[in-house]
Amino acid sequence: LYGIGIPVSISLTIYATSLKRGFEEAMQMFAFYTAGYAQSYWWWEGMILIRKLGVIAFAVFVTNETLRLYAVMWFLSIMVLSHMSAHPFTNPTLHHTETMSLSTIIITLNLALLLEYTPEGSPEFIALAVGMVLLNLFAVLAIIVLILIEVKKMFSEITAKYGDKIAALWAAFPPVAAFRRWRQRKQLEAEEQELAEQQERERVAALEAELKEQQELAAA
């Protein structure tokens, strides 16, 4: 009921709202469901919920472990092929992340099937287990890198568009403004002290020159 009823009810609600208020307003009202997807694939979040429901259904109702692995692997293979052909996300990073995640799960399931036919503790078994761990670690690191690249891109765009406003707000922030005033005061005090020391050095140098001149006159 949850896996099918929720996406179907939300999709019908969005469709009914689009008929009354227009498609753009409906997309904005239900942005939690449609944000990030291409306009023609606004309903794709329902596909993701159905995919999760399918995996749960196979895990619950298929009792044979080997058959369960095969069923989930085939089901996810269909899902990843549909995802790659539809390309529902507007952001390429989201598309690559989803593809990599699903592909990693499918490969992991394949390796898990091989483990069932490999003697436990054998070199082949250990190699397969290590390969599964390394594969998933690589996928996680790759996704983190993609996310960091996307965050950096977003930060650069925000800085380029709102850099002056952000700088002004940051400068007006009371602790920052107080720190800037304190730093300016310290800088001014340092400049005044340096100027006073310079004047003192010049005065001492002038006195030494005058004393030397008087000594030369006395000697003459």
PDB file of C-alpha atoms in Angstrom:
ATOM      1  CA  LEU A   1       0.000   0.000   0.000  1.00  0.00           C
ATOM      2  CA  TYR A   2       2.750   2.446   0.937  1.00  0.00           C
ATOM      3  CA  GLY A   3       5.073   1.644  -1.966  1.00  0.00           C
ATOM      4  CA  ILE A   4       2.368   1.945  -4.617  1.00  0.00           C
ATOM      5  CA  GLY A   5      -0.263   4.135  -2.950  1.00  0.00           C
ATOM      6  CA  ILE A   6       2.038   7.025  -2.059  1.00  0.00           C
ATOM      7  CA  PRO A   7       3.600   7.598  -5.521  1.00  0.00           C
ATOM      8  CA  VAL A   8       0.294   7.024  -7.323  1.00  0.00           C
ATOM      9  CA  SER A   9      -1.637   9.385  -5.046  1.00  0.00           C
ATOM     10  CA  ILE A  10       1.024  12.108  -5.265  1.00  0.00           C
ATOM     11  CA  SER A  11       1.237  11.776  -9.063  1.00  0.00           C
ATOM     12  CA  LEU A  12      -2.545  12.041  -9.383  1.00  0.00           C
ATOM     13  CA  THR A  13      -2.578  15.048  -7.067  1.00  0.00           C
ATOM     14  CA  ILE A  14       0.118  16.774  -9.119  1.00  0.00           C
ATOM     15  CA  TYR A  15      -1.750  16.032 -12.334  1.00  0.00           C
ATOM     16  CA  ALA A  16      -5.021  17.387 -10.928  1.00  0.00           C
ATOM     17  CA  THR A  17      -3.248  20.502  -9.633  1.00  0.00           C
ATOM     18  CA  SER A  18      -1.610  21.083 -13.020  1.00  0.00           C
ATOM     19  CA  LEU A  19      -5.036  21.044 -14.687  1.00  0.00           C
ATOM     20  CA  LYS A  20      -6.322  23.719 -12.314  1.00  0.00           C
ATOM     21  CA  ARG A  21      -3.295  25.952 -11.737  1.00  0.00           C
ATOM     22  CA  GLY A  22      -0.881  25.067 -14.502  1.00  0.00           C
ATOM     23  CA  PHE A  23       2.047  22.709 -14.740  1.00  0.00           C
ATOM     24  CA  GLU A  24       4.729  25.129 -13.494  1.00  0.00           C
ATOM     25  CA  GLU A  25       2.810  26.024 -10.332  1.00  0.00           C
ATOM     26  CA  ALA A  26       2.097  22.347  -9.661  1.00  0.00           C
ATOM     27  CA  MET A  27       5.816  21.563  -9.964  1.00  0.00           C
ATOM     28  CA  GLN A  28       6.644  24.316  -7.482  1.00  0.00           C
ATOM     29  CA  MET A  29       3.997  23.198  -5.007  1.00  0.00           C
ATOM     30  CA  PHE A  30       5.289  19.598  -5.062  1.00  0.00           C
ATOM     31  CA  ALA A  31       8.990  20.405  -5.423  1.00  0.00           C
ATOM     32  CA  PHE A  32       9.810  17.822  -2.724  1.00  0.00           C
ATOM     33  CA  TYR A  33       8.643  15.203  -5.236  1.00  0.00           C
ATOM     34  CA  THR A  34       9.630  16.703  -8.591  1.00  0.00           C
ATOM     35  CA  ALA A  35      12.774  18.779  -7.892  1.00  0.00           C
ATOM     36  CA  GLY A  36      15.863  17.622  -9.750  1.00  0.00           C
ATOM     37  CA  TYR A  37      14.007  15.793 -12.513  1.00  0.00           C
ATOM     38  CA  ALA A  38      13.501  16.820 -16.114  1.00  0.00           C
ATOM     39  CA  GLN A  39      10.092  18.266 -16.890  1.00  0.00           C
ATOM     40  CA  SER A  40       9.029  15.210 -18.850  1.00  0.00           C
ATOM     41  CA  TYR A  41      10.113  12.901 -15.997  1.00  0.00           C
ATOM     42  CA  TRP A  42       8.608  14.738 -13.028  1.00  0.00           C
ATOM     43  CA  TRP A  43       7.027  11.429 -11.954  1.00  0.00           C
ATOM     44  CA  TRP A  44      10.335   9.531 -11.718  1.00  0.00           C
ATOM     45  CA  GLU A  45      10.408   9.678  -7.917  1.00  0.00           C
ATOM     46  CA  GLY A  46       7.500   7.240  -8.073  1.00  0.00           C
ATOM     47  CA  MET A  47       9.681   4.862 -10.072  1.00  0.00           C
ATOM     48  CA  ILE A  48      12.331   5.016  -7.351  1.00  0.00           C
ATOM     49  CA  LEU A  49       9.734   4.217  -4.680  1.00  0.00           C
ATOM     50  CA  ILE A  50       8.467   1.295  -6.770  1.00  0.00           C
ATOM     51  CA  ARG A  51      12.048   0.080  -7.177  1.00  0.00           C
ATOM     52  CA  LYS A  52      12.501   0.082  -3.413  1.00  0.00           C
ATOM     53  CA  LEU A  53       9.182  -1.723  -3.005  1.00  0.00           C
ATOM     54  CA  GLY A  54      10.293  -4.361  -5.520  1.00  0.00           C
ATOM     55  CA  VAL A  55      13.563  -5.041  -3.687  1.00  0.00           C
ATOM     56  CA  ILE A  56      11.698  -5.341  -0.365  1.00  0.00           C
ATOM     57  CA  ALA A  57       9.094  -7.650  -1.923  1.00  0.00           C
ATOM     58  CA  PHE A  58      11.758 -10.007  -3.302  1.00  0.00           C
ATOM     59  CA  ALA A  59      13.569 -10.002   0.046  1.00  0.00           C
ATOM     60  CA  VAL A  60      10.378 -10.871   1.939  1.00  0.00           C
ATOM     61  CA  PHE A  61       8.481 -13.244  -0.350  1.00  0.00           C
ATOM     62  CA  VAL A  62      11.275 -15.152  -2.121  1.00  0.00           C
ATOM     63  CA  THR A  63      12.495 -17.653   0.433  1.00  0.00           C
ATOM     64  CA  ASN A  64      15.217 -19.344  -1.605  1.00  0.00           C
ATOM     65  CA  GLU A  65      18.384 -17.309  -1.068  1.00  0.00           C
ATOM     66  CA  THR A  66      19.923 -17.999  -4.477  1.00  0.00           C
ATOM     67  CA  LEU A  67      16.698 -17.309  -6.317  1.00  0.00           C
ATOM     68  CA  ARG A  68      16.284 -14.127  -4.278  1.00  0.00           C
ATOM     69  CA  LEU A  69      19.702 -12.884  -5.379  1.00  0.00           C
ATOM     70  CA  TYR A  70      18.909 -13.645  -9.014  1.00  0.00           C
ATOM     71  CA  ALA A  71      15.516 -11.934  -8.794  1.00  0.00           C
ATOM     72  CA  VAL A  72      16.888  -8.750  -7.192  1.00  0.00           C
ATOM     73  CA  MET A  73      19.799  -8.662  -9.635  1.00  0.00           C
ATOM     74  CA  TRP A  74      17.543  -8.984 -12.696  1.00  0.00           C
ATOM     75  CA  PHE A  75      15.068  -6.483 -11.295  1.00  0.00           C
ATOM     76  CA  LEU A  76      17.799  -3.909 -10.610  1.00  0.00           C
ATOM     77  CA  SER A  77      19.315  -4.543 -14.036  1.00  0.00           C
ATOM     78  CA  ILE A  78      15.997  -3.576 -15.612  1.00  0.00           C
ATOM     79  CA  MET A  79      15.844  -0.505 -13.368  1.00  0.00           C
ATOM     80  CA  VAL A  80      19.367   0.668 -14.216  1.00  0.00           C
ATOM     81  CA  LEU A  81      18.733   0.170 -17.947  1.00  0.00           C
ATOM     82  CA  SER A  82      15.535   2.187 -17.713  1.00  0.00           C
ATOM     83  CA  HIS A  83      17.378   4.869 -15.744  1.00  0.00           C
ATOM     84  CA  MET A  84      20.204   5.092 -18.284  1.00  0.00           C
ATOM     85  CA  SER A  85      17.802   5.242 -21.229  1.00  0.00           C
ATOM     86  CA  ALA A  86      15.460   7.803 -19.649  1.00  0.00           C
ATOM     87  CA  HIS A  87      18.133  10.076 -18.122  1.00  0.00           C
ATOM     88  CA  PRO A  88      15.515  11.650 -15.819  1.00  0.00           C
ATOM     89  CA  PHE A  89      17.763  13.980 -13.801  1.00  0.00           C
ATOM     90  CA  THR A  90      18.560  17.502 -14.955  1.00  0.00           C
ATOM     91  CA  ASN A  91      21.916  17.408 -13.184  1.00  0.00           C
ATOM     92  CA  PRO A  92      24.499  15.057 -14.787  1.00  0.00           C
ATOM     93  CA  THR A  93      26.119  14.434 -11.397  1.00  0.00           C
ATOM     94  CA  LEU A  94      22.878  12.979 -10.042  1.00  0.00           C
ATOM     95  CA  HIS A  95      22.587  10.785 -13.120  1.00  0.00           C
ATOM     96  CA  HIS A  96      26.142   9.447 -12.755  1.00  0.00           C
ATOM     97  CA  THR A  97      25.706   8.916  -9.009  1.00  0.00           C
ATOM     98  CA  GLU A  98      22.491   6.939  -9.459  1.00  0.00           C
ATOM     99  CA  THR A  99      23.986   4.839 -12.258  1.00  0.00           C
ATOM    100  CA  MET A 100      27.108   4.091 -10.247  1.00  0.00           C
ATOM    101  CA  SER A 101      25.112   3.141  -7.150  1.00  0.00           C
ATOM    102  CA  LEU A 102      22.811   0.735  -8.985  1.00  0.00           C
ATOM    103  CA  SER A 103      25.682  -0.778 -10.976  1.00  0.00           C
ATOM    104  CA  THR A 104      27.679  -1.350  -7.799  1.00  0.00           C
ATOM    105  CA  ILE A 105      24.737  -3.157  -6.190  1.00  0.00           C
ATOM    106  CA  ILE A 106      24.301  -5.383  -9.253  1.00  0.00           C
ATOM    107  CA  ILE A 107      27.994  -6.280  -9.393  1.00  0.00           C
ATOM    108  CA  THR A 108      28.002  -6.964  -5.652  1.00  0.00           C
ATOM    109  CA  LEU A 109      25.062  -9.351  -6.077  1.00  0.00           C
ATOM    110  CA  ASN A 110      26.930 -11.136  -8.862  1.00  0.00           C
ATOM    111  CA  LEU A 111      29.951 -11.565  -6.622  1.00  0.00           C
ATOM    112  CA  ALA A 112      27.685 -12.776  -3.818  1.00  0.00           C
ATOM    113  CA  LEU A 113      26.355 -15.492  -6.154  1.00  0.00           C
ATOM    114  CA  LEU A 114      29.906 -16.574  -6.921  1.00  0.00           C
ATOM    115  CA  LEU A 115      30.619 -16.784  -3.194  1.00  0.00           C
ATOM    116  CA  GLU A 116      27.878 -19.389  -2.814  1.00  0.00           C
ATOM    117  CA  TYR A 117      29.756 -21.741  -5.154  1.00  0.00           C
ATOM    118  CA  THR A 118      33.201 -21.049  -3.675  1.00  0.00           C
ATOM    119  CA  PRO A 119      34.528 -23.009  -0.675  1.00  0.00           C
ATOM    120  CA  GLU A 120      34.623 -20.803   2.380  1.00  0.00           C
ATOM    121  CA  GLY A 121      38.158 -19.906   3.432  1.00  0.00           C
ATOM    122  CA  SER A 122      39.681 -20.711   0.050  1.00  0.00           C
ATOM    123  CA  PRO A 123      41.889 -18.153  -1.732  1.00  0.00           C
ATOM    124  CA  GLU A 124      39.134 -17.615  -4.305  1.00  0.00           C
ATOM    125  CA  PHE A 125      36.584 -16.940  -1.548  1.00  0.00           C
ATOM    126  CA  ILE A 126      38.888 -14.417   0.126  1.00  0.00           C
ATOM    127  CA  ALA A 127      39.642 -12.743  -3.215  1.00  0.00           C
ATOM    128  CA  LEU A 128      35.924 -12.385  -3.993  1.00  0.00           C
ATOM    129  CA  ALA A 129      35.185 -11.006  -0.509  1.00  0.00           C
ATOM    130  CA  VAL A 130      38.019  -8.488  -0.737  1.00  0.00           C
ATOM    131  CA  GLY A 131      36.895  -7.530  -4.238  1.00  0.00           C
ATOM    132  CA  MET A 132      33.372  -6.833  -2.989  1.00  0.00           C
ATOM    133  CA  VAL A 133      34.689  -4.605  -0.204  1.00  0.00           C
ATOM    134  CA  LEU A 134      37.065  -2.722  -2.505  1.00  0.00           C
ATOM    135  CA  LEU A 135      34.353  -2.271  -5.134  1.00  0.00           C
ATOM    136  CA  ASN A 136      31.961  -0.713  -2.637  1.00  0.00           C
ATOM    137  CA  LEU A 137      34.693   1.471  -1.130  1.00  0.00           C
ATOM    138  CA  PHE A 138      35.624   2.712  -4.594  1.00  0.00           C
ATOM    139  CA  ALA A 139      31.970   3.473  -5.372  1.00  0.00           C
ATOM    140  CA  VAL A 140      31.541   5.399  -2.123  1.00  0.00           C
ATOM    141  CA  LEU A 141      34.711   7.420  -2.720  1.00  0.00           C
ATOM    142  CA  ALA A 142      33.691   8.139  -6.316  1.00  0.00           C
ATOM    143  CA  ILE A 143      30.266   9.367  -5.193  1.00  0.00           C
ATOM    144  CA  ILE A 144      31.857  11.564  -2.521  1.00  0.00           C
ATOM    145  CA  VAL A 145      34.174  13.088  -5.144  1.00  0.00           C
ATOM    146  CA  LEU A 146      31.232  13.755  -7.472  1.00  0.00           C
ATOM    147  CA  ILE A 147      29.294  15.400  -4.639  1.00  0.00           C
ATOM    148  CA  LEU A 148      32.269  17.563  -3.663  1.00  0.00           C
ATOM    149  CA  ILE A 149      32.737  18.659  -7.279  1.00  0.00           C
ATOM    150  CA  GLU A 150      29.052  19.565  -7.476  1.00  0.00           C
ATOM    151  CA  VAL A 151      29.188  21.473  -4.171  1.00  0.00           C
ATOM    152  CA  LYS A 152      32.237  23.392  -5.373  1.00  0.00           C
ATOM    153  CA  LYS A 153      30.435  24.251  -8.602  1.00  0.00           C
ATOM    154  CA  MET A 154      27.356  25.431  -6.709  1.00  0.00           C
ATOM    155  CA  PHE A 155      29.498  27.488  -4.333  1.00  0.00           C
ATOM    156  CA  SER A 156      31.294  29.140  -7.275  1.00  0.00           C
ATOM    157  CA  GLU A 157      27.969  30.000  -8.919  1.00  0.00           C
ATOM    158  CA  ILE A 158      26.565  31.434  -5.692  1.00  0.00           C
ATOM    159  CA  THR A 159      29.734  33.428  -5.074  1.00  0.00           C
ATOM    160  CA  ALA A 160      29.733  34.816  -8.605  1.00  0.00           C
ATOM    161  CA  LYS A 161      26.074  35.796  -8.381  1.00  0.00           C
ATOM    162  CA  TYR A 162      25.767  36.975  -4.788  1.00  0.00           C
ATOM    163  CA  GLY A 163      29.407  37.555  -3.811  1.00  0.00           C
ATOM    164  CA  ASP A 164      29.020  41.288  -3.148  1.00  0.00           C
ATOM    165  CA  LYS A 165      25.861  40.821  -1.069  1.00  0.00           C
ATOM    166  CA  ILE A 166      27.406  37.988   0.922  1.00  0.00           C
ATOM    167  CA  ALA A 167      30.514  40.067   1.578  1.00  0.00           C
ATOM    168  CA  ALA A 168      28.383  43.021   2.709  1.00  0.00           C
ATOM    169  CA  LEU A 169      26.285  40.847   5.029  1.00  0.00           C
ATOM    170  CA  TRP A 170      29.397  39.208   6.417  1.00  0.00           C
ATOM    171  CA  ALA A 171      31.040  42.581   7.032  1.00  0.00           C
ATOM    172  CA  ALA A 172      27.895  43.832   8.801  1.00  0.00           C
ATOM    173  CA  PHE A 173      27.767  40.790  11.093  1.00  0.00           C
ATOM    174  CA  PRO A 174      28.436  42.248  14.601  1.00  0.00           C
ATOM    175  CA  PRO A 175      31.311  39.925  15.645  1.00  0.00           C
ATOM    176  CA  VAL A 176      32.979  40.347  12.267  1.00  0.00           C
ATOM    177  CA  ALA A 177      32.495  44.133  12.322  1.00  0.00           C
ATOM    178  CA  ALA A 178      33.895  44.304  15.883  1.00  0.00           C
ATOM    179  CA  PHE A 179      36.886  42.196  14.859  1.00  0.00           C
ATOM    180  CA  ARG A 180      37.559  44.409  11.851  1.00  0.00           C
ATOM    181  CA  ARG A 181      37.426  47.551  14.022  1.00  0.00           C
ATOM    182  CA  TRP A 182      39.767  45.929  16.537  1.00  0.00           C
ATOM    183  CA  ARG A 183      42.179  44.923  13.767  1.00  0.00           C
ATOM    184  CA  GLN A 184      42.098  48.402  12.236  1.00  0.00           C
ATOM    185  CA  ARG A 185      42.756  49.951  15.659  1.00  0.00           C
ATOM    186  CA  LYS A 186      45.676  47.614  16.261  1.00  0.00           C
ATOM    187  CA  GLN A 187      47.041  48.351  12.802  1.00  0.00           C
ATOM    188  CA  LEU A 188      46.746  52.104  13.435  1.00  0.00           C
ATOM    189  CA  GLU A 189      48.471  51.742  16.813  1.00  0.00           C
ATOM    190  CA  ALA A 190      51.276  49.752  15.200  1.00  0.00           C
ATOM    191  CA  GLU A 191      51.717  52.412  12.497  1.00  0.00           C
ATOM    192  CA  GLU A 192      51.762  55.192  15.119  1.00  0.00           C
ATOM    193  CA  GLN A 193      54.293  53.280  17.201  1.00  0.00           C
ATOM    194  CA  GLU A 194      56.480  52.674  14.165  1.00  0.00           C
ATOM    195  CA  LEU A 195      56.278  56.364  13.257  1.00  0.00           C
ATOM    196  CA  ALA A 196      57.192  57.355  16.830  1.00  0.00           C
ATOM    197  CA  GLU A 197      60.162  54.979  16.813  1.00  0.00           C
ATOM    198  CA  GLN A 198      61.282  56.343  13.453  1.00  0.00           C
ATOM    199  CA  GLN A 199      61.101  59.905  14.778  1.00  0.00           C
ATOM    200  CA  GLU A 200      63.012  58.859  17.904  1.00  0.00           C
ATOM    201  CA  ARG A 201      65.737  57.286  15.774  1.00  0.00           C
ATOM    202  CA  GLU A 202      65.990  60.413  13.667  1.00  0.00           C
ATOM    203  CA  ARG A 203      66.191  62.601  16.819  1.00  0.00           C
ATOM    204  CA  VAL A 204      68.929  60.404  18.310  1.00  0.00           C
ATOM    205  CA  ALA A 205      70.811  60.452  15.017  1.00  0.00           C
ATOM    206  CA  ALA A 206      70.566  64.270  14.876  1.00  0.00           C
ATOM    207  CA  LEU A 207      71.848  64.562  18.466  1.00  0.00           C
ATOM    208  CA  GLU A 208      74.738  62.248  17.751  1.00  0.00           C
ATOM    209  CA  ALA A 209      75.634  64.240  14.656  1.00  0.00           C
ATOM    210  CA  GLU A 210      75.475  67.503  16.606  1.00  0.00           C
ATOM    211  CA  LEU A 211      77.605  66.080  19.410  1.00  0.00           C
ATOM    212  CA  LYS A 212      80.160  64.805  16.938  1.00  0.00           C
ATOM    213  CA  GLU A 213      80.300  68.209  15.275  1.00  0.00           C
ATOM    214  CA  GLN A 214      80.839  69.918  18.640  1.00  0.00           C
ATOM    215  CA  GLN A 215      83.621  67.470  19.505  1.00  0.00           C
ATOM    216  CA  GLU A 216      85.334  68.183  16.183  1.00  0.00           C
ATOM    217  CA  LEU A 217      85.118  71.970  16.797  1.00  0.00           C
ATOM    218  CA  ALA A 218      86.509  71.548  20.307  1.00  0.00           C
ATOM    219  CA  ALA A 219      89.394  69.467  19.006  1.00  0.00           C
ATOM    220  CA  ALA A 220      90.173  72.082  16.390  1.00  0.00           C
TER     221      ALA A 220
END
